PDB file of C-alpha atoms and ligand atoms in Angstrom:
ATOM      1  CA  MET K   1      13.052 -47.338  32.113  1.00 58.00           C
ATOM      2  CA  ASN K   2      14.275 -46.906  35.653  1.00 67.00           C
ATOM      3  CA  GLN K   3      12.313 -45.186  38.402  1.00 70.00           C
ATOM      4  CA  TYR K   4      14.299 -41.967  38.138  1.00 69.00           C
ATOM      5  CA  LYS K   5      13.544 -41.603  34.439  1.00 73.00           C
ATOM      6  CA  ILE K   6       9.823 -42.277  35.034  1.00 65.00           C
ATOM      7  CA  CYS K   7       9.753 -39.584  37.717  1.00 57.00           C
ATOM      8  CA  VAL K   8      11.407 -37.064  35.376  1.00 64.00           C
ATOM      9  CA  LEU K   9       8.951 -37.969  32.612  1.00 65.00           C
ATOM     10  CA  ILE K  10       5.920 -37.522  34.876  1.00 63.00           C
ATOM     11  CA  LEU K  11       7.287 -34.194  36.105  1.00 65.00           C
ATOM     12  CA  LEU K  12       7.819 -33.055  32.521  1.00 63.00           C
ATOM     13  CA  ILE K  13       4.268 -33.995  31.500  1.00 61.00           C
ATOM     14  CA  LEU K  14       2.847 -32.231  34.561  1.00 58.00           C
ATOM     15  CA  THR K  15       4.840 -29.091  33.783  1.00 60.00           C
ATOM     16  CA  ILE K  16       3.627 -28.976  30.172  1.00 57.00           C
ATOM     17  CA  PHE K  17       0.008 -29.433  31.246  1.00 58.00           C
ATOM     18  CA  SER K  18       0.187 -26.799  33.977  1.00 58.00           C
ATOM     19  CA  ILE K  19       1.675 -24.234  31.530  1.00 55.00           C
ATOM     20  CA  ASP K  20      -1.191 -24.939  29.176  1.00 54.00           C
ATOM     21  CA  PHE K  21      -3.690 -24.600  31.967  1.00 50.00           C
ATOM     22  CA  VAL K  22      -2.295 -21.191  33.039  1.00 50.00           C
ATOM     23  CA  HIS K  23      -2.456 -20.018  29.410  1.00 52.00           C
ATOM     24  CA  ALA K  24      -6.079 -21.042  29.040  1.00 50.00           C
ATOM     25  CA  GLU K  25      -6.992 -19.381  32.320  1.00 48.00           C
ATOM     26  CA  ASN K  26      -5.286 -16.082  31.337  1.00 57.00           C
ATOM     27  CA  LYS K  27      -7.053 -15.972  28.010  1.00 54.00           C
ATOM     28  CA  ASP K  28     -10.466 -16.487  29.586  1.00 57.00           C
ATOM     29  CA  SER K  29      -9.920 -13.803  32.188  1.00 72.00           C
ATOM     30  CA  LEU K  30      -9.199 -11.095  29.578  1.00 93.00           C
ATOM     31  CA  GLU K  31     -12.113  -8.657  29.567  1.00 96.00           C
ATOM     32  CA  LEU K  32     -12.381  -8.293  25.777  1.00 97.00           C
ATOM     33  CA  SER K  33     -11.887 -11.937  24.927  1.00 97.00           C
ATOM     34  CA  GLY K  34     -14.214 -12.940  22.071  1.00 96.00           C
ATOM     35  CA  LYS K  35     -14.958  -9.326  21.063  1.00 98.00           C
ATOM     36  CA  VAL K  36     -14.227  -8.139  17.528  1.00 98.00           C
ATOM     37  CA  ILE K  37     -13.492  -4.438  17.108  1.00 98.00           C
ATOM     38  CA  TYR K  38     -12.999  -2.428  13.918  1.00 98.00           C
ATOM     39  CA  LEU K  39     -10.892   0.733  14.059  1.00 98.00           C
ATOM     40  CA  ASP K  40     -11.158   3.256  11.267  1.00 98.00           C
ATOM     41  CA  PRO K  41      -8.278   5.731  10.881  1.00 98.00           C
ATOM     42  CA  GLY K  42      -9.856   8.643   8.992  1.00 98.00           C
ATOM     43  CA  HIS K  43      -8.559   9.807   5.581  1.00 98.00           C
ATOM     44  CA  GLY K  44      -5.361   8.412   3.998  1.00 98.00           C
ATOM     45  CA  GLY K  45      -3.463   8.599   0.714  1.00 96.00           C
ATOM     46  CA  ILE K  46      -4.307  11.695  -1.338  1.00 94.00           C
ATOM     47  CA  ASP K  47      -6.757  12.770   1.378  1.00 96.00           C
ATOM     48  CA  PRO K  48      -4.694  14.135   4.286  1.00 98.00           C
ATOM     49  CA  GLY K  49      -7.647  15.402   6.353  1.00 98.00           C
ATOM     50  CA  ALA K  50      -6.827  18.418   8.507  1.00 98.00           C
ATOM     51  CA  ILE K  51      -3.378  19.948   7.979  1.00 97.00           C
ATOM     52  CA  TYR K  52      -1.115  22.196  10.009  1.00 96.00           C
ATOM     53  CA  LYS K  53       2.148  23.002   8.212  1.00 94.00           C
ATOM     54  CA  ASN K  54       3.646  19.558   7.525  1.00 95.00           C
ATOM     55  CA  ILE K  55       1.466  17.740  10.084  1.00 97.00           C
ATOM     56  CA  GLU K  56      -1.324  15.751   8.491  1.00 98.00           C
ATOM     57  CA  GLU K  57      -4.359  14.364  10.287  1.00 98.00           C
ATOM     58  CA  LYS K  58      -4.307  11.050   8.378  1.00 98.00           C
ATOM     59  CA  ASN K  59      -0.938  10.066   9.915  1.00 98.00           C
ATOM     60  CA  ILE K  60      -1.912  10.845  13.519  1.00 98.00           C
ATOM     61  CA  ASN K  61      -5.234   8.991  13.051  1.00 98.00           C
ATOM     62  CA  LEU K  62      -3.312   5.913  11.942  1.00 98.00           C
ATOM     63  CA  ASP K  63      -0.739   6.213  14.761  1.00 98.00           C
ATOM     64  CA  ILE K  64      -3.516   6.366  17.371  1.00 98.00           C
ATOM     65  CA  CYS K  65      -5.355   3.401  15.795  1.00 98.00           C
ATOM     66  CA  LYS K  66      -2.216   1.250  15.798  1.00 98.00           C
ATOM     67  CA  ILE K  67      -1.609   1.919  19.500  1.00 98.00           C
ATOM     68  CA  LEU K  68      -5.287   1.462  20.336  1.00 98.00           C
ATOM     69  CA  LYS K  69      -5.275  -1.848  18.444  1.00 98.00           C
ATOM     70  CA  GLN K  70      -2.421  -3.063  20.620  1.00 98.00           C
ATOM     71  CA  LYS K  71      -4.122  -1.951  23.858  1.00 98.00           C
ATOM     72  CA  LEU K  72      -7.415  -3.632  22.936  1.00 98.00           C
ATOM     73  CA  GLU K  73      -5.601  -6.808  21.888  1.00 98.00           C
ATOM     74  CA  GLU K  74      -3.803  -6.894  25.240  1.00 98.00           C
ATOM     75  CA  LYS K  75      -7.300  -7.219  26.765  1.00 97.00           C
ATOM     76  CA  GLY K  76      -8.161 -10.111  24.449  1.00 97.00           C
ATOM     77  CA  ALA K  77     -10.051  -8.367  21.613  1.00 98.00           C
ATOM     78  CA  GLN K  78      -9.626  -9.237  17.958  1.00 98.00           C
ATOM     79  CA  VAL K  79      -8.919  -5.899  16.265  1.00 98.00           C
ATOM     80  CA  TYR K  80      -8.921  -4.882  12.595  1.00 98.00           C
ATOM     81  CA  LEU K  81      -8.213  -1.598  10.860  1.00 98.00           C
ATOM     82  CA  THR K  82      -9.947  -0.281   7.738  1.00 98.00           C
ATOM     83  CA  ARG K  83      -6.495   0.777   6.517  1.00 98.00           C
ATOM     84  CA  TYR K  84      -3.044  -0.200   7.753  1.00 98.00           C
ATOM     85  CA  GLY K  85      -1.007   2.304   5.757  1.00 98.00           C
ATOM     86  CA  ASP K  86      -1.111   5.634   3.974  1.00 98.00           C
ATOM     87  CA  TYR K  87      -3.747   5.014   1.310  1.00 97.00           C
ATOM     88  CA  ASP K  88      -7.413   5.709   0.726  1.00 96.00           C
ATOM     89  CA  LEU K  89     -10.032   3.041   0.070  1.00 96.00           C
ATOM     90  CA  SER K  90     -11.707   4.456  -3.021  1.00 95.00           C
ATOM     91  CA  VAL K  91     -12.344   2.327  -6.093  1.00 91.00           C
ATOM     92  CA  LYS K  92      -9.955   3.154  -8.987  1.00 86.00           C
ATOM     93  CA  ASN K  93     -10.978   5.826 -11.524  1.00 86.00           C
ATOM     94  CA  THR K  94     -14.082   6.775  -9.605  1.00 87.00           C
ATOM     95  CA  ILE K  95     -15.590  10.253 -10.099  1.00 89.00           C
ATOM     96  CA  ASN K  96     -16.302  10.923  -6.432  1.00 94.00           C
ATOM     97  CA  ARG K  97     -13.222   9.574  -4.692  1.00 94.00           C
ATOM     98  CA  LYS K  98     -14.183  10.749  -1.214  1.00 94.00           C
ATOM     99  CA  ARG K  99     -17.632   9.160  -1.391  1.00 95.00           C
ATOM    100  CA  SER K 100     -16.144   5.937  -2.756  1.00 96.00           C
ATOM    101  CA  ASP K 101     -13.591   5.850   0.091  1.00 97.00           C
ATOM    102  CA  LEU K 102     -16.292   6.304   2.725  1.00 97.00           C
ATOM    103  CA  SER K 103     -18.641   3.750   1.182  1.00 97.00           C
ATOM    104  CA  ARG K 104     -15.859   1.126   1.142  1.00 97.00           C
ATOM    105  CA  ARG K 105     -15.240   1.768   4.833  1.00 98.00           C
ATOM    106  CA  VAL K 106     -18.966   1.347   5.543  1.00 98.00           C
ATOM    107  CA  LYS K 107     -19.052  -1.901   3.553  1.00 98.00           C
ATOM    108  CA  ILE K 108     -15.958  -3.352   5.272  1.00 98.00           C
ATOM    109  CA  ILE K 109     -17.278  -2.559   8.750  1.00 98.00           C
ATOM    110  CA  ASN K 110     -20.843  -3.729   8.055  1.00 98.00           C
ATOM    111  CA  GLU K 111     -19.663  -7.010   6.554  1.00 97.00           C
ATOM    112  CA  SER K 112     -17.213  -7.674   9.379  1.00 97.00           C
ATOM    113  CA  ASN K 113     -19.869  -8.669  11.921  1.00 91.00           C
ATOM    114  CA  ALA K 114     -17.749  -6.856  14.486  1.00 98.00           C
ATOM    115  CA  ASP K 115     -19.154  -6.010  17.915  1.00 98.00           C
ATOM    116  CA  LEU K 116     -18.006  -2.404  17.773  1.00 98.00           C
ATOM    117  CA  TYR K 117     -16.311   0.191  15.561  1.00 98.00           C
ATOM    118  CA  LEU K 118     -14.463   3.386  16.369  1.00 98.00           C
ATOM    119  CA  SER K 119     -13.625   5.939  13.702  1.00 98.00           C
ATOM    120  CA  ILE K 120     -10.687   8.156  14.654  1.00 98.00           C
ATOM    121  CA  HIS K 121     -10.336  11.727  13.363  1.00 98.00           C
ATOM    122  CA  LEU K 122      -8.856  15.082  14.354  1.00 98.00           C
ATOM    123  CA  ASN K 123     -10.758  18.329  14.391  1.00 97.00           C
ATOM    124  CA  SER K 124      -9.695  21.662  12.929  1.00 97.00           C
ATOM    125  CA  ASP K 125     -11.020  25.209  13.066  1.00 96.00           C
ATOM    126  CA  SER K 126     -10.133  28.577  11.547  1.00 96.00           C
ATOM    127  CA  SER K 127      -9.702  29.860  15.103  1.00 96.00           C
ATOM    128  CA  SER K 128      -6.766  28.323  16.979  1.00 96.00           C
ATOM    129  CA  THR K 129      -8.507  28.738  20.348  1.00 96.00           C
ATOM    130  CA  TRP K 130     -10.840  25.763  19.928  1.00 96.00           C
ATOM    131  CA  ARG K 131      -9.533  22.620  21.581  1.00 96.00           C
ATOM    132  CA  GLY K 132     -10.606  19.379  23.213  1.00 96.00           C
ATOM    133  CA  ILE K 133     -11.794  15.893  22.451  1.00 97.00           C
ATOM    134  CA  GLN K 134     -15.375  15.172  21.317  1.00 97.00           C
ATOM    135  CA  LEU K 135     -17.515  12.173  20.388  1.00 98.00           C
ATOM    136  CA  PHE K 136     -20.138  12.094  17.639  1.00 98.00           C
ATOM    137  CA  TYR K 137     -22.706   9.354  17.190  1.00 98.00           C
ATOM    138  CA  ASP K 138     -25.680   8.562  14.991  1.00 98.00           C
ATOM    139  CA  ASP K 139     -28.926   7.185  16.427  1.00 97.00           C
ATOM    140  CA  ILE K 140     -28.967   4.434  13.767  1.00 96.00           C
ATOM    141  CA  HIS K 141     -28.062   1.945  16.512  1.00 96.00           C
ATOM    142  CA  ASP K 142     -29.679   1.865  19.957  1.00 96.00           C
ATOM    143  CA  ASN K 143     -26.337   1.304  21.691  1.00 97.00           C
ATOM    144  CA  ASN K 144     -24.561   4.323  20.215  1.00 98.00           C
ATOM    145  CA  LYS K 145     -25.805   6.778  22.817  1.00 97.00           C
ATOM    146  CA  LYS K 146     -24.860   4.454  25.668  1.00 97.00           C
ATOM    147  CA  LEU K 147     -21.396   3.975  24.155  1.00 98.00           C
ATOM    148  CA  SER K 148     -20.870   7.723  23.805  1.00 98.00           C
ATOM    149  CA  GLN K 149     -21.979   8.377  27.380  1.00 97.00           C
ATOM    150  CA  ILE K 150     -19.646   5.724  28.796  1.00 97.00           C
ATOM    151  CA  LEU K 151     -16.656   6.856  26.719  1.00 97.00           C
ATOM    152  CA  GLU K 152     -17.313  10.525  27.501  1.00 97.00           C
ATOM    153  CA  LYS K 153     -17.492   9.776  31.227  1.00 97.00           C
ATOM    154  CA  GLU K 154     -14.212   7.855  31.101  1.00 97.00           C
ATOM    155  CA  MET K 155     -12.533  10.639  29.096  1.00 97.00           C
ATOM    156  CA  LYS K 156     -13.762  13.340  31.480  1.00 96.00           C
ATOM    157  CA  LYS K 157     -12.021  11.550  34.355  1.00 96.00           C
ATOM    158  CA  HIS K 158      -8.647  11.945  32.658  1.00 94.00           C
ATOM    159  CA  ILE K 159      -8.901  14.662  30.007  1.00 91.00           C
ATOM    160  CA  SER K 160     -10.236  17.958  31.350  1.00 86.00           C
ATOM    161  CA  LEU K 161     -11.008  19.268  27.877  1.00 90.00           C
ATOM    162  CA  THR K 162     -13.618  16.676  26.999  1.00 91.00           C
ATOM    163  CA  ARG K 163     -16.499  18.255  25.123  1.00 94.00           C
ATOM    164  CA  LYS K 164     -20.079  17.050  25.447  1.00 95.00           C
ATOM    165  CA  SER K 165     -20.786  14.266  22.963  1.00 96.00           C
ATOM    166  CA  GLU K 166     -23.194  15.072  20.169  1.00 96.00           C
ATOM    167  CA  GLU K 167     -25.777  13.135  18.233  1.00 97.00           C
ATOM    168  CA  ILE K 168     -25.296  13.878  14.550  1.00 95.00           C
ATOM    169  CA  ASN K 169     -27.483  12.046  12.067  1.00 93.00           C
ATOM    170  CA  ASN K 170     -26.250  13.380   8.746  1.00 93.00           C
ATOM    171  CA  LEU K 171     -22.705  12.057   8.455  1.00 96.00           C
ATOM    172  CA  TYR K 172     -22.484   9.728   5.459  1.00 96.00           C
ATOM    173  CA  MET K 173     -20.484   7.018   7.197  1.00 97.00           C
ATOM    174  CA  LEU K 174     -22.055   7.041  10.657  1.00 97.00           C
ATOM    175  CA  ARG K 175     -25.559   6.994   9.110  1.00 97.00           C
ATOM    176  CA  ARG K 176     -24.830   3.772   7.228  1.00 98.00           C
ATOM    177  CA  ILE K 177     -22.993   1.579   9.715  1.00 98.00           C
ATOM    178  CA  ASN K 178     -25.361  -0.849  11.387  1.00 96.00           C
ATOM    179  CA  ILE K 179     -23.127  -2.113  14.188  1.00 97.00           C
ATOM    180  CA  PRO K 180     -22.562  -0.036  17.360  1.00 98.00           C
ATOM    181  CA  GLY K 181     -19.841   2.582  17.187  1.00 98.00           C
ATOM    182  CA  LEU K 182     -19.000   6.242  16.918  1.00 98.00           C
ATOM    183  CA  LEU K 183     -16.583   8.898  15.748  1.00 98.00           C
ATOM    184  CA  ILE K 184     -13.869  10.238  18.018  1.00 98.00           C
ATOM    185  CA  GLU K 185     -12.506  13.690  17.171  1.00 98.00           C
ATOM    186  CA  ALA K 186      -9.379  13.275  19.294  1.00 97.00           C
ATOM    187  CA  GLY K 187      -8.482  16.970  19.411  1.00 97.00           C
ATOM    188  CA  PHE K 188      -7.941  20.101  17.305  1.00 97.00           C
ATOM    189  CA  LEU K 189      -4.935  20.082  15.011  1.00 97.00           C
ATOM    190  CA  SER K 190      -5.447  23.858  14.709  1.00 97.00           C
ATOM    191  CA  ASN K 191      -4.779  24.415  18.425  1.00 97.00           C
ATOM    192  CA  PRO K 192      -1.116  24.504  19.568  1.00 97.00           C
ATOM    193  CA  ASN K 193      -1.719  22.653  22.864  1.00 96.00           C
ATOM    194  CA  ASP K 194      -3.838  19.915  21.307  1.00 97.00           C
ATOM    195  CA  ARG K 195      -1.373  19.611  18.422  1.00 97.00           C
ATOM    196  CA  TYR K 196       1.529  19.125  20.818  1.00 97.00           C
ATOM    197  CA  LEU K 197      -0.348  16.396  22.670  1.00 97.00           C
ATOM    198  CA  LEU K 198      -1.710  14.617  19.588  1.00 97.00           C
ATOM    199  CA  LYS K 199       1.782  14.317  18.110  1.00 97.00           C
ATOM    200  CA  SER K 200       3.281  12.764  21.246  1.00 97.00           C
ATOM    201  CA  LYS K 201       3.414   9.006  21.603  1.00 98.00           C
ATOM    202  CA  SER K 202       2.819   9.216  25.359  1.00 97.00           C
ATOM    203  CA  TYR K 203      -0.470  11.083  24.825  1.00 97.00           C
ATOM    204  CA  GLN K 204      -1.527   8.655  22.104  1.00 98.00           C
ATOM    205  CA  GLU K 205      -0.855   5.823  24.578  1.00 98.00           C
ATOM    206  CA  ARG K 206      -2.776   7.589  27.354  1.00 97.00           C
ATOM    207  CA  LEU K 207      -5.722   8.217  25.086  1.00 97.00           C
ATOM    208  CA  SER K 208      -5.705   4.594  23.907  1.00 98.00           C
ATOM    209  CA  ASN K 209      -5.735   3.354  27.508  1.00 97.00           C
ATOM    210  CA  ILE K 210      -8.708   5.597  28.328  1.00 97.00           C
ATOM    211  CA  ILE K 211     -10.646   4.425  25.258  1.00 98.00           C
ATOM    212  CA  THR K 212      -9.859   0.775  26.082  1.00 98.00           C
ATOM    213  CA  LYS K 213     -11.171   1.251  29.619  1.00 97.00           C
ATOM    214  CA  GLY K 214     -14.363   2.804  28.258  1.00 97.00           C
ATOM    215  CA  VAL K 215     -14.837  -0.023  25.761  1.00 98.00           C
ATOM    216  CA  ILE K 216     -14.542  -2.620  28.551  1.00 98.00           C
ATOM    217  CA  THR K 217     -17.150  -0.759  30.628  1.00 97.00           C
ATOM    218  CA  TYR K 218     -19.435  -0.582  27.571  1.00 98.00           C
ATOM    219  CA  PHE K 219     -19.385  -4.345  27.094  1.00 97.00           C
ATOM    220  CA  TYR K 220     -19.984  -5.136  30.752  1.00 93.00           C
ATOM    221  CA  ARG K 221     -22.592  -2.557  31.716  1.00 80.00           C
ATOM    222  CA  PRO K 222     -26.150  -3.779  31.023  1.00 72.00           C
TER     223      PRO K 222
HETATM  224 ZN1   ZN B   1     -11.018  13.858   9.676  1.00 94.65          ZN
END
């Protein structure tokens, strides 16, 4: 091998190693690296959740979760969804389908050993004037209150209609999940302004960015 070829070979090896080094460095500097997060898009299949004309809550919940998954993954997190399509999680031929669906979600999340879960829903009211985003948490886990406070603070910075988060200790699912997490009611499908926002991809992206920021703060604040 002549000198020129050796030089080219050394250069090539150095290039490959430096690319690898940059990759490793990037991965380590991602804020959510090593964190496992479970997202739970509410409802699905025969259970549409809240409805307004042909708009169904289940579809918007899933859309938000898919975008949020991407945003969290961009920060290094490993993200899973309780459902990836339009179906419910109930066991076949069960008498209480809703209960079965919720208990499967609880089981999946509890057995995942994830660091955090977020259940995404939309609110609805008989009066169309109610609007805004709100967080609900159960005191089953010590960190739930802290998580709700951090997320609420982050939301208030960007979404003026952020309602005060509420502790609610009688929701079947929230009461039974033993890893930190909460329920996000992302807005009222019954309100025209909220509905317009919730349907738009740009708002879903904005919301996902805000939640991601809050999640990062949660993991890094003692
Ligand atoms: Zn719902």
